[in-house]
Tab-separated table of N, CA and C and ligand atoms in Angstrom:
chain	number	residue	atom	x	y	z
A	1	MET	N	0.892	-1.171	0.068
A	1	MET	CA	-0.006	0.072	-0.071
A	1	MET	C	0.777	1.206	0.014
A	2	ALA	N	0.478	2.123	-0.813
A	2	ALA	CA	1.249	3.490	-0.804
A	2	ALA	C	1.276	4.244	0.502
A	3	ASP	N	2.486	4.527	0.904
A	3	ASP	CA	2.565	5.579	2.260
A	3	ASP	C	2.537	6.941	1.703
A	4	LYS	N	2.302	7.880	2.705
A	4	LYS	CA	2.117	9.275	2.454
A	4	LYS	C	3.208	9.859	1.726
A	5	LYS	N	4.354	9.369	1.807
A	5	LYS	CA	5.546	9.889	1.217
A	5	LYS	C	5.450	9.411	-0.457
A	6	GLN	N	4.960	8.212	-0.344
A	6	GLN	CA	4.883	7.841	-1.809
A	6	GLN	C	3.764	8.581	-2.718
A	7	ILE	N	2.779	8.838	-1.937
A	7	ILE	CA	1.568	9.502	-2.515
A	7	ILE	C	2.193	10.810	-2.903
A	8	GLU	N	2.965	11.452	-2.121
A	8	GLU	CA	3.530	12.982	-2.463
A	8	GLU	C	4.512	12.854	-3.635
A	9	LEU	N	5.271	11.747	-3.700
A	9	LEU	CA	6.247	11.423	-4.822
A	9	LEU	C	5.370	11.427	-5.925
A	10	LYS	N	4.396	10.467	-5.990
A	10	LYS	CA	3.633	10.321	-7.198
A	10	LYS	C	2.891	11.501	-7.771
A	11	ALA	N	2.444	12.396	-6.766
A	11	ALA	CA	1.830	13.532	-7.186
A	11	ALA	C	2.745	14.466	-7.893
A	12	TYR	N	4.172	14.606	-7.280
A	12	TYR	CA	5.097	15.438	-7.912
A	12	TYR	C	5.605	14.819	-9.320
A	13	ILE	N	5.542	13.668	-9.535
A	13	ILE	CA	5.777	12.972	-10.751
A	13	ILE	C	4.776	13.243	-11.760
A	14	GLU	N	3.550	13.253	-11.260
A	14	GLU	CA	2.331	13.464	-12.337
A	14	GLU	C	2.374	14.937	-12.755
A	15	LYS	N	3.035	15.820	-12.104
A	15	LYS	CA	3.189	17.224	-12.527
A	15	LYS	C	3.936	17.258	-13.772
A	16	TYR	N	4.674	16.265	-13.953
A	16	TYR	CA	5.573	16.332	-15.152
A	16	TYR	C	5.340	15.392	-16.168
A	17	SER	N	4.358	14.425	-15.845
A	17	SER	CA	4.213	13.426	-16.818
A	17	SER	C	3.337	13.965	-18.129
A	18	LYS	N	2.819	15.053	-17.976
A	18	LYS	CA	2.162	15.616	-19.019
A	18	LYS	C	2.943	16.213	-20.075
A	19	LYS	N	4.164	16.505	-19.625
A	19	LYS	CA	5.153	17.162	-20.629
A	19	LYS	C	5.628	16.066	-21.639
A	20	ASP	N	6.225	16.652	-22.493
A	20	ASP	CA	6.666	15.861	-23.704
A	20	ASP	C	7.829	14.927	-23.428
A	21	ASP	N	8.811	15.514	-22.572
A	21	ASP	CA	10.008	14.840	-22.261
A	21	ASP	C	10.017	14.904	-20.843
A	22	ALA	N	9.392	13.929	-20.253
A	22	ALA	CA	9.238	13.812	-18.739
A	22	ALA	C	10.722	13.272	-18.204
A	23	SER	N	11.429	12.540	-18.964
A	23	SER	CA	12.656	12.106	-18.452
A	23	SER	C	13.562	13.086	-18.221
A	24	SER	N	13.398	14.236	-18.815
A	24	SER	CA	14.456	15.332	-18.613
A	24	SER	C	14.207	16.106	-17.088
A	25	TYR	N	13.070	15.638	-16.505
A	25	TYR	CA	12.922	16.168	-15.201
A	25	TYR	C	13.208	14.980	-14.217
A	26	LEU	N	13.872	13.993	-14.568
A	26	LEU	CA	14.275	12.895	-13.671
A	26	LEU	C	15.194	13.256	-12.523
A	27	ILE	N	16.039	14.252	-12.629
A	27	ILE	CA	17.013	14.680	-11.623
A	27	ILE	C	16.095	15.444	-10.509
A	28	ALA	N	15.026	16.276	-11.011
A	28	ALA	CA	14.352	16.926	-10.138
A	28	ALA	C	13.278	15.991	-9.242
A	29	VAL	N	12.877	15.033	-9.849
A	29	VAL	CA	12.019	13.913	-9.203
A	29	VAL	C	12.915	13.151	-8.260
A	30	LEU	N	14.029	12.838	-8.631
A	30	LEU	CA	15.007	12.021	-7.667
A	30	LEU	C	15.346	12.956	-6.480
A	31	HIS	N	15.754	14.136	-6.834
A	31	HIS	CA	15.939	15.080	-5.694
A	31	HIS	C	14.702	15.234	-4.563
A	32	LYS	N	13.448	15.188	-5.193
A	32	LYS	CA	12.297	15.301	-4.451
A	32	LYS	C	12.183	13.975	-3.388
A	33	ALA	N	12.586	12.798	-4.350
A	33	ALA	CA	12.565	11.518	-3.556
A	33	ALA	C	13.573	11.477	-2.439
A	34	GLN	N	14.643	12.083	-2.783
A	34	GLN	CA	15.778	12.064	-1.488
A	34	GLN	C	15.340	12.987	-0.334
A	35	VAL	N	14.553	14.070	-0.777
A	35	VAL	CA	14.277	15.025	0.409
A	35	VAL	C	13.136	14.132	1.098
A	36	LEU	N	12.360	13.481	0.459
A	36	LEU	CA	11.317	12.817	1.288
A	36	LEU	C	11.789	11.546	2.124
A	37	TYR	N	12.615	10.871	1.249
A	37	TYR	CA	13.250	9.629	2.218
A	37	TYR	C	14.502	9.727	2.812
A	38	GLY	N	15.239	10.905	2.446
A	38	GLY	CA	16.547	10.840	3.062
A	38	GLY	C	17.742	10.134	2.118
A	39	TYR	N	17.368	9.243	1.265
A	39	TYR	CA	18.225	8.605	0.415
A	39	TYR	C	17.402	7.884	-0.564
A	40	LEU	N	18.064	7.329	-1.731
A	40	LEU	CA	17.282	6.526	-2.834
A	40	LEU	C	17.426	5.137	-2.628
A	41	SER	N	16.470	4.599	-2.111
A	41	SER	CA	16.574	3.027	-2.079
A	41	SER	C	16.321	2.475	-3.411
A	42	LYS	N	16.483	1.231	-3.499
A	42	LYS	CA	16.247	0.394	-4.741
A	42	LYS	C	14.700	0.501	-4.934
A	43	GLU	N	13.867	0.321	-4.073
A	43	GLU	CA	12.464	0.264	-4.163
A	43	GLU	C	11.884	1.670	-4.529
A	44	THR	N	12.446	2.784	-4.041
A	44	THR	CA	12.075	4.124	-4.378
A	44	THR	C	12.399	4.269	-5.935
A	45	MET	N	13.643	3.958	-6.426
A	45	MET	CA	14.180	3.953	-7.662
A	45	MET	C	13.206	3.255	-8.755
A	46	GLU	N	12.948	2.082	-8.180
A	46	GLU	CA	11.972	1.281	-9.097
A	46	GLU	C	10.590	1.913	-9.269
A	47	PHE	N	10.070	2.554	-8.081
A	47	PHE	CA	8.933	3.187	-8.211
A	47	PHE	C	8.870	4.508	-9.132
A	48	VAL	N	9.847	5.157	-9.007
A	48	VAL	CA	10.140	6.261	-9.948
A	48	VAL	C	10.094	5.871	-11.416
A	49	ALA	N	10.847	4.724	-11.648
A	49	ALA	CA	11.156	4.047	-13.037
A	49	ALA	C	9.675	3.812	-13.520
A	50	GLU	N	8.927	3.118	-12.722
A	50	GLU	CA	7.587	2.688	-13.183
A	50	GLU	C	6.615	3.941	-13.451
A	51	GLU	N	6.674	4.868	-12.520
A	51	GLU	CA	5.817	5.947	-12.689
A	51	GLU	C	6.238	6.923	-13.808
A	52	MET	N	7.428	6.861	-14.172
A	52	MET	CA	7.886	7.778	-15.167
A	52	MET	C	8.026	7.136	-16.437
A	53	ASN	N	7.825	5.820	-16.351
A	53	ASN	CA	7.950	4.979	-17.608
A	53	ASN	C	9.334	5.108	-18.149
A	54	VAL	N	10.084	5.119	-17.261
A	54	VAL	CA	11.640	5.033	-17.829
A	54	VAL	C	12.378	3.844	-17.104
A	55	PRO	N	13.479	3.387	-18.151
A	55	PRO	CA	13.903	2.027	-17.398
A	55	PRO	C	14.687	2.184	-16.318
A	56	ALA	N	14.532	1.161	-15.398
A	56	ALA	CA	15.167	1.379	-13.950
A	56	ALA	C	16.768	1.558	-14.115
A	57	ALA	N	17.306	0.955	-15.174
A	57	ALA	CA	18.702	1.019	-15.283
A	57	ALA	C	19.225	2.429	-15.644
A	58	HIS	N	18.265	3.363	-16.153
A	58	HIS	CA	18.574	4.626	-16.602
A	58	HIS	C	18.539	5.460	-15.249
A	59	ILE	N	17.688	5.072	-14.377
A	59	ILE	CA	17.462	5.871	-13.034
A	59	ILE	C	18.689	5.579	-12.196
A	60	TRP	N	19.027	4.124	-12.231
A	60	TRP	CA	20.309	3.706	-11.320
A	60	TRP	C	21.552	4.554	-12.006
A	61	GLY	N	21.604	4.567	-13.358
A	61	GLY	CA	22.638	5.284	-13.874
A	61	GLY	C	22.826	6.925	-13.464
A	62	VAL	N	21.759	7.460	-13.368
A	62	VAL	CA	21.620	8.926	-13.092
A	62	VAL	C	21.884	9.070	-11.574
A	63	ALA	N	21.343	8.255	-10.793
A	63	ALA	CA	21.507	8.330	-9.291
A	63	ALA	C	22.976	8.006	-8.798
A	64	THR	N	23.773	7.098	-9.602
A	64	THR	CA	24.991	6.787	-9.212
A	64	THR	C	26.166	7.754	-9.775
A	65	PHE	N	25.710	8.520	-10.989
A	65	PHE	CA	26.458	9.485	-11.426
A	65	PHE	C	26.638	10.787	-10.743
A	66	TYR	N	25.707	11.104	-10.182
A	66	TYR	CA	25.668	12.294	-9.314
A	66	TYR	C	25.896	12.020	-8.011
A	67	HIS	N	27.120	12.675	-7.453
A	67	HIS	CA	27.393	12.303	-6.074
A	67	HIS	C	26.544	12.738	-4.927
A	68	TYR	N	25.676	13.892	-5.440
A	68	TYR	CA	24.764	14.471	-4.613
A	68	TYR	C	23.560	13.232	-4.103
A	69	PHE	N	23.339	12.445	-4.871
A	69	PHE	CA	22.375	11.398	-4.490
A	69	PHE	C	22.954	10.363	-3.523
A	70	ASN	N	22.285	10.159	-2.446
A	70	ASN	CA	22.584	9.101	-1.516
A	70	ASN	C	21.819	7.845	-1.712
A	71	LEU	N	22.643	6.591	-1.901
A	71	LEU	CA	21.970	5.271	-2.248
A	71	LEU	C	21.810	4.337	-0.936
A	72	THR	N	22.315	5.047	0.146
A	72	THR	CA	22.242	4.311	1.545
A	72	THR	C	21.560	5.109	2.417
A	73	PRO	N	21.098	4.597	3.600
A	73	PRO	CA	20.298	5.697	4.655
A	73	PRO	C	21.503	6.424	5.167
A	74	GLN	N	21.173	7.594	5.454
A	74	GLN	CA	22.166	8.722	6.046
A	74	GLN	C	21.901	8.695	7.647
A	75	GLY	N	23.078	9.110	8.262
A	75	GLY	CA	22.966	9.282	9.696
A	75	GLY	C	22.431	10.745	10.043
A	76	LYS	N	21.883	10.905	11.101
A	76	LYS	CA	21.197	11.965	11.694
A	76	LYS	C	22.000	13.201	11.066
A	77	TYR	N	23.287	13.233	11.265
A	77	TYR	CA	24.335	14.318	10.870
A	77	TYR	C	25.165	13.891	9.799
A	78	THR	N	25.174	14.368	8.814
A	78	THR	CA	26.299	14.257	7.640
A	78	THR	C	27.466	15.055	7.857
A	79	ILE	N	28.554	14.500	7.977
A	79	ILE	CA	29.816	15.317	8.246
A	79	ILE	C	30.460	15.303	6.880
A	80	SER	N	30.747	16.411	6.197
A	80	SER	CA	31.588	16.559	5.007
A	80	SER	C	32.893	17.294	5.263
A	81	VAL	N	33.814	16.392	5.100
A	81	VAL	CA	35.303	17.091	5.331
A	81	VAL	C	35.896	17.605	3.945
A	82	CYS	N	36.171	18.795	4.076
A	82	CYS	CA	36.755	19.394	2.674
A	82	CYS	C	38.124	18.912	2.572
A	83	LEU	N	38.413	18.416	1.362
A	83	LEU	CA	39.513	18.098	0.978
A	83	LEU	C	40.111	18.938	-0.260
A	84	GLY	N	39.586	19.999	-0.378
A	84	GLY	CA	39.782	20.928	-1.401
A	84	GLY	C	41.349	21.489	-1.033
A	85	THR	N	41.963	22.157	-2.195
A	85	THR	CA	43.392	22.444	-1.871
A	85	THR	C	43.741	23.310	-0.656
A	86	ALA	N	42.934	24.379	-0.296
A	86	ALA	CA	43.360	25.221	0.812
A	86	ALA	C	43.124	24.412	2.081
A	87	CYS	N	42.050	23.448	2.152
A	87	CYS	CA	41.966	22.740	3.262
A	87	CYS	C	43.072	21.628	3.427
A	88	TYR	N	43.392	21.136	2.247
A	88	TYR	CA	44.550	20.107	2.280
A	88	TYR	C	45.617	20.578	2.730
A	89	VAL	N	46.039	21.832	2.288
A	89	VAL	CA	47.514	22.280	2.895
A	89	VAL	C	47.605	22.577	4.239
A	90	LYS	N	46.355	22.807	4.799
A	90	LYS	CA	46.105	23.222	6.266
A	90	LYS	C	45.756	21.797	7.146
A	91	GLY	N	45.862	20.682	6.429
A	91	GLY	CA	45.738	19.527	7.434
A	91	GLY	C	44.383	18.804	7.305
A	92	ALA	N	43.699	18.925	6.206
A	92	ALA	CA	42.472	18.280	6.060
A	92	ALA	C	42.513	16.701	6.300
A	93	VAL	N	43.610	16.148	5.844
A	93	VAL	CA	43.804	14.788	5.909
A	93	VAL	C	43.760	14.357	7.325
A	94	GLU	N	44.604	15.149	8.114
A	94	GLU	CA	44.543	14.670	9.718
A	94	GLU	C	43.335	14.832	10.237
A	95	ILE	N	42.442	15.976	9.923
A	95	ILE	CA	41.122	16.149	10.270
A	95	ILE	C	40.317	14.803	9.957
A	96	MET	N	40.274	14.396	8.656
A	96	MET	CA	39.602	13.225	8.304
A	96	MET	C	40.001	11.997	9.102
A	97	GLU	N	41.335	11.942	9.319
A	97	GLU	CA	41.697	10.624	9.900
A	97	GLU	C	41.077	10.663	11.467
A	98	ALA	N	41.233	11.909	12.060
A	98	ALA	CA	40.826	11.921	13.422
A	98	ALA	C	39.355	11.607	13.460
A	99	ILE	N	38.516	12.011	12.535
A	99	ILE	CA	37.063	11.657	12.597
A	99	ILE	C	36.836	10.131	12.349
A	100	LYS	N	37.662	9.615	11.444
A	100	LYS	CA	37.378	8.316	11.187
A	100	LYS	C	37.814	7.404	12.503
A	101	GLU	N	38.943	7.787	13.108
A	101	GLU	CA	39.231	7.150	14.176
A	101	GLU	C	38.114	7.264	15.135
A	102	GLU	N	37.606	8.535	15.585
A	102	GLU	CA	36.796	8.797	16.636
A	102	GLU	C	35.383	7.934	16.210
A	103	LEU	N	34.921	8.074	15.043
A	103	LEU	CA	33.618	7.433	14.817
A	103	LEU	C	33.782	5.958	14.291
A	104	ASN	N	35.045	5.613	14.166
A	104	ASN	CA	35.153	4.210	13.716
A	104	ASN	C	34.512	3.753	12.441
A	105	ILE	N	34.334	4.713	11.468
A	105	ILE	CA	33.902	4.463	9.992
A	105	ILE	C	34.715	5.095	8.956
A	106	LYS	N	34.636	4.783	7.618
A	106	LYS	CA	35.564	5.294	6.696
A	106	LYS	C	34.360	6.225	5.785
A	107	GLU	N	35.255	6.871	5.030
A	107	GLU	CA	34.348	7.805	3.977
A	107	GLU	C	33.221	7.032	3.357
A	108	GLY	N	31.965	7.663	3.405
A	108	GLY	CA	30.896	7.090	2.524
A	108	GLY	C	30.147	6.114	3.618
A	109	GLU	N	30.647	5.941	4.930
A	109	GLU	CA	29.830	5.024	5.753
A	109	GLU	C	29.003	5.940	6.883
A	110	THR	N	28.309	5.133	7.369
A	110	THR	CA	27.252	5.640	8.519
A	110	THR	C	27.551	4.844	9.823
A	111	THR	N	27.530	5.502	10.959
A	111	THR	CA	27.736	4.713	12.181
A	111	THR	C	26.753	4.007	12.397
A	112	GLU	N	27.084	2.844	13.281
A	112	GLU	CA	25.649	1.923	13.550
A	112	GLU	C	24.658	2.540	14.195
A	113	ASP	N	24.942	3.468	15.107
A	113	ASP	CA	23.545	4.141	15.689
A	113	ASP	C	22.984	5.229	14.873
A	114	MET	N	23.347	5.181	13.449
A	114	MET	CA	22.749	6.033	12.531
A	114	MET	C	22.768	7.552	12.859
A	115	MET	N	23.888	7.682	13.719
A	115	MET	CA	24.169	9.215	14.190
A	115	MET	C	24.834	10.099	13.100
A	116	PHE	N	25.918	9.494	12.576
A	116	PHE	CA	26.770	10.289	11.701
A	116	PHE	C	27.099	9.492	10.293
A	117	THR	N	27.095	10.174	9.203
A	117	THR	CA	27.560	9.799	7.972
A	117	THR	C	28.844	10.594	7.677
A	118	LEU	N	29.784	9.896	7.161
A	118	LEU	CA	31.090	10.671	6.945
A	118	LEU	C	31.171	10.768	5.352
A	119	GLN	N	31.585	11.969	4.787
A	119	GLN	CA	31.826	11.915	3.458
A	119	GLN	C	32.803	13.114	3.170
A	120	GLU	N	33.542	13.122	2.044
A	120	GLU	CA	34.527	14.092	1.611
A	120	GLU	C	33.807	15.065	0.806
A	121	ALA	N	34.418	16.220	0.625
A	121	ALA	CA	33.885	17.297	-0.230
A	121	ALA	C	35.292	18.031	-0.922
A	122	ARG	N	34.846	18.727	-1.979
A	122	ARG	CA	35.714	19.669	-2.564
A	122	ARG	C	35.454	21.036	-2.572
A	123	CYS	N	36.075	21.809	-1.825
A	123	CYS	CA	35.829	23.220	-1.601
A	123	CYS	C	34.376	23.515	-1.272
A	124	LEU	N	34.356	23.698	0.195
A	124	LEU	CA	33.058	24.018	0.607
A	124	LEU	C	32.703	25.646	0.730
A	125	GLY	N	33.602	26.492	-0.063
A	125	GLY	CA	33.454	27.850	-0.303
A	125	GLY	C	33.815	28.570	0.993
A	126	ALA	N	34.517	28.057	2.064
A	126	ALA	CA	35.034	28.693	3.145
A	126	ALA	C	36.660	28.676	3.463
A	127	CYS	N	37.303	28.648	2.151
A	127	CYS	CA	38.775	28.638	2.428
A	127	CYS	C	39.471	29.397	3.334
A	128	GLY	N	38.906	30.453	3.580
A	128	GLY	CA	39.599	31.510	4.491
A	128	GLY	C	39.480	30.900	6.027
A	129	LEU	N	38.714	29.850	6.107
A	129	LEU	CA	38.502	29.233	7.507
A	129	LEU	C	39.122	27.715	7.522
A	130	ALA	N	39.966	27.393	6.549
A	130	ALA	CA	40.462	26.108	6.352
A	130	ALA	C	41.544	25.770	7.507
A	131	PRO	N	41.374	24.404	7.852
A	131	PRO	CA	40.636	23.370	7.362
A	131	PRO	C	39.150	23.487	7.835
A	132	VAL	N	38.086	23.243	7.056
A	132	VAL	CA	36.768	23.110	7.359
A	132	VAL	C	35.965	21.790	7.229
A	133	ILE	N	35.128	21.674	8.036
A	133	ILE	CA	33.963	20.473	7.721
A	133	ILE	C	32.653	21.195	7.664
A	134	MET	N	31.681	20.420	7.117
A	134	MET	CA	30.299	20.943	7.192
A	134	MET	C	29.547	19.770	7.800
A	135	VAL	N	28.675	20.306	8.719
A	135	VAL	CA	27.767	19.285	9.493
A	135	VAL	C	26.433	19.751	9.189
A	136	ASN	N	25.620	18.900	8.471
A	136	ASN	CA	24.245	19.217	8.065
A	136	ASN	C	24.272	20.772	7.513
A	137	GLY	N	25.145	21.174	6.790
A	137	GLY	CA	25.067	22.544	6.176
A	137	GLY	C	25.554	23.617	7.008
A	138	LYS	N	26.124	23.300	8.169
A	138	LYS	CA	26.888	24.131	9.070
A	138	LYS	C	28.302	24.001	9.145
A	139	ILE	N	29.044	25.209	8.789
A	139	ILE	CA	30.422	25.157	8.612
A	139	ILE	C	31.211	25.283	10.000
A	140	HIS	N	32.137	24.412	10.218
A	140	HIS	CA	33.055	24.539	11.152
A	140	HIS	C	34.427	24.684	10.685
A	141	GLY	N	35.152	25.847	11.011
A	141	GLY	CA	36.480	26.098	10.523
A	141	GLY	C	37.472	26.276	11.581
A	142	ASP	N	38.740	26.573	11.032
A	142	ASP	CA	40.032	26.771	11.690
A	142	ASP	C	40.048	25.407	12.602
A	143	LEU	N	39.926	24.247	12.250
A	143	LEU	CA	40.121	23.301	12.850
A	143	LEU	C	41.423	22.479	13.178
A	144	THR	N	41.326	21.698	14.134
A	144	THR	CA	42.584	20.922	14.380
A	144	THR	C	42.053	19.576	14.730
A	145	PRO	N	42.787	18.392	14.681
A	145	PRO	CA	42.257	17.294	15.067
A	145	PRO	C	41.567	17.109	16.400
A	146	LYS	N	42.245	17.827	17.340
A	146	LYS	CA	41.435	17.928	18.687
A	146	LYS	C	40.265	18.697	18.616
A	147	LYS	N	40.189	19.949	17.999
A	147	LYS	CA	38.945	20.634	18.018
A	147	LYS	C	37.946	19.899	17.122
A	148	VAL	N	38.237	19.125	16.104
A	148	VAL	CA	36.960	18.572	15.382
A	148	VAL	C	36.323	17.508	16.235
A	149	ILE	N	37.035	16.818	17.237
A	149	ILE	CA	36.398	15.877	17.996
A	149	ILE	C	35.597	16.530	19.057
A	150	GLU	N	36.107	17.689	19.394
A	150	GLU	CA	35.100	18.552	20.422
A	150	GLU	C	33.893	18.784	19.573
A	151	VAL	N	34.042	19.282	18.130
A	151	VAL	CA	32.764	19.566	17.497
A	151	VAL	C	31.768	18.225	17.390
A	152	ILE	N	32.298	17.175	17.029
A	152	ILE	CA	31.610	15.922	16.872
A	152	ILE	C	30.951	15.418	18.477
A	153	ASN	N	31.717	15.947	19.415
A	153	ASN	CA	31.120	15.555	20.669
A	153	ASN	C	29.984	16.425	20.928
A	154	GLU	N	29.886	17.650	20.537
A	154	GLU	CA	28.823	18.436	20.817
A	154	GLU	C	27.478	18.075	19.856
A	155	TYR	N	28.060	17.534	18.748
A	155	TYR	CA	26.663	16.818	18.098
A	155	TYR	C	26.308	15.590	18.770
A	156	LYS	N	27.136	14.964	19.373
A	156	LYS	CA	26.813	13.714	20.007
A	156	LYS	C	25.852	14.043	21.122
A	157	LYS	N	26.284	14.949	21.975
A	157	LYS	CA	25.409	15.289	23.100
A	157	LYS	C	24.110	15.974	22.508
A	158	ALA	N	24.082	16.649	21.628
A	158	ALA	CA	22.806	17.231	20.963
A	158	ALA	C	21.695	16.212	20.494
A	159	GLY	N	22.491	15.227	19.927
A	159	GLY	CA	21.566	14.148	19.278
A	159	GLY	C	21.110	13.044	20.176
A	160	MET	N	21.406	13.089	21.325
A	160	MET	CA	20.994	12.003	22.197
A	160	MET	C	19.660	12.307	22.808
B	239	FES	S1	39.158	24.196	0.020
B	239	FES	FE1	37.988	23.780	1.697
B	239	FES	S2	36.693	25.390	1.826
B	239	FES	FE2	37.726	25.708	0.102
């Protein structure tokens, strides 16, 4: 049976289904699906494929091409560690290592308690504050390995 999110997604898709080339709206539809579900599951992609009358393989191709789309469930907090040039020369690798050690996960993974997802980024547009991380859209800069653990601990406390 269709849940509330599925009904909303279906209505969104229907908005485009009358257009000549509905498949050119695929990214917008996948974006909407990700906003609703937090990530794109196989079931969600199959649903979109059916509703849009687009081959499931095409949906999968688009979803995997754009790094923006998440194919696995995300933690409550997504940590993006900037590995752009400015951050890199100011110790971004050490920042990344400190987080990995603290959370016991690698890039692209989520902690077992579903609290944190770790990913890397290329220039978050705050080079003046390098090295920086972004947590759910909020920038934290001028970091050291010690400071970044303090930042993470604040989120741990807030998330409990
Ligand atoms: S290189 Fe990290 S914010 Fe620009």
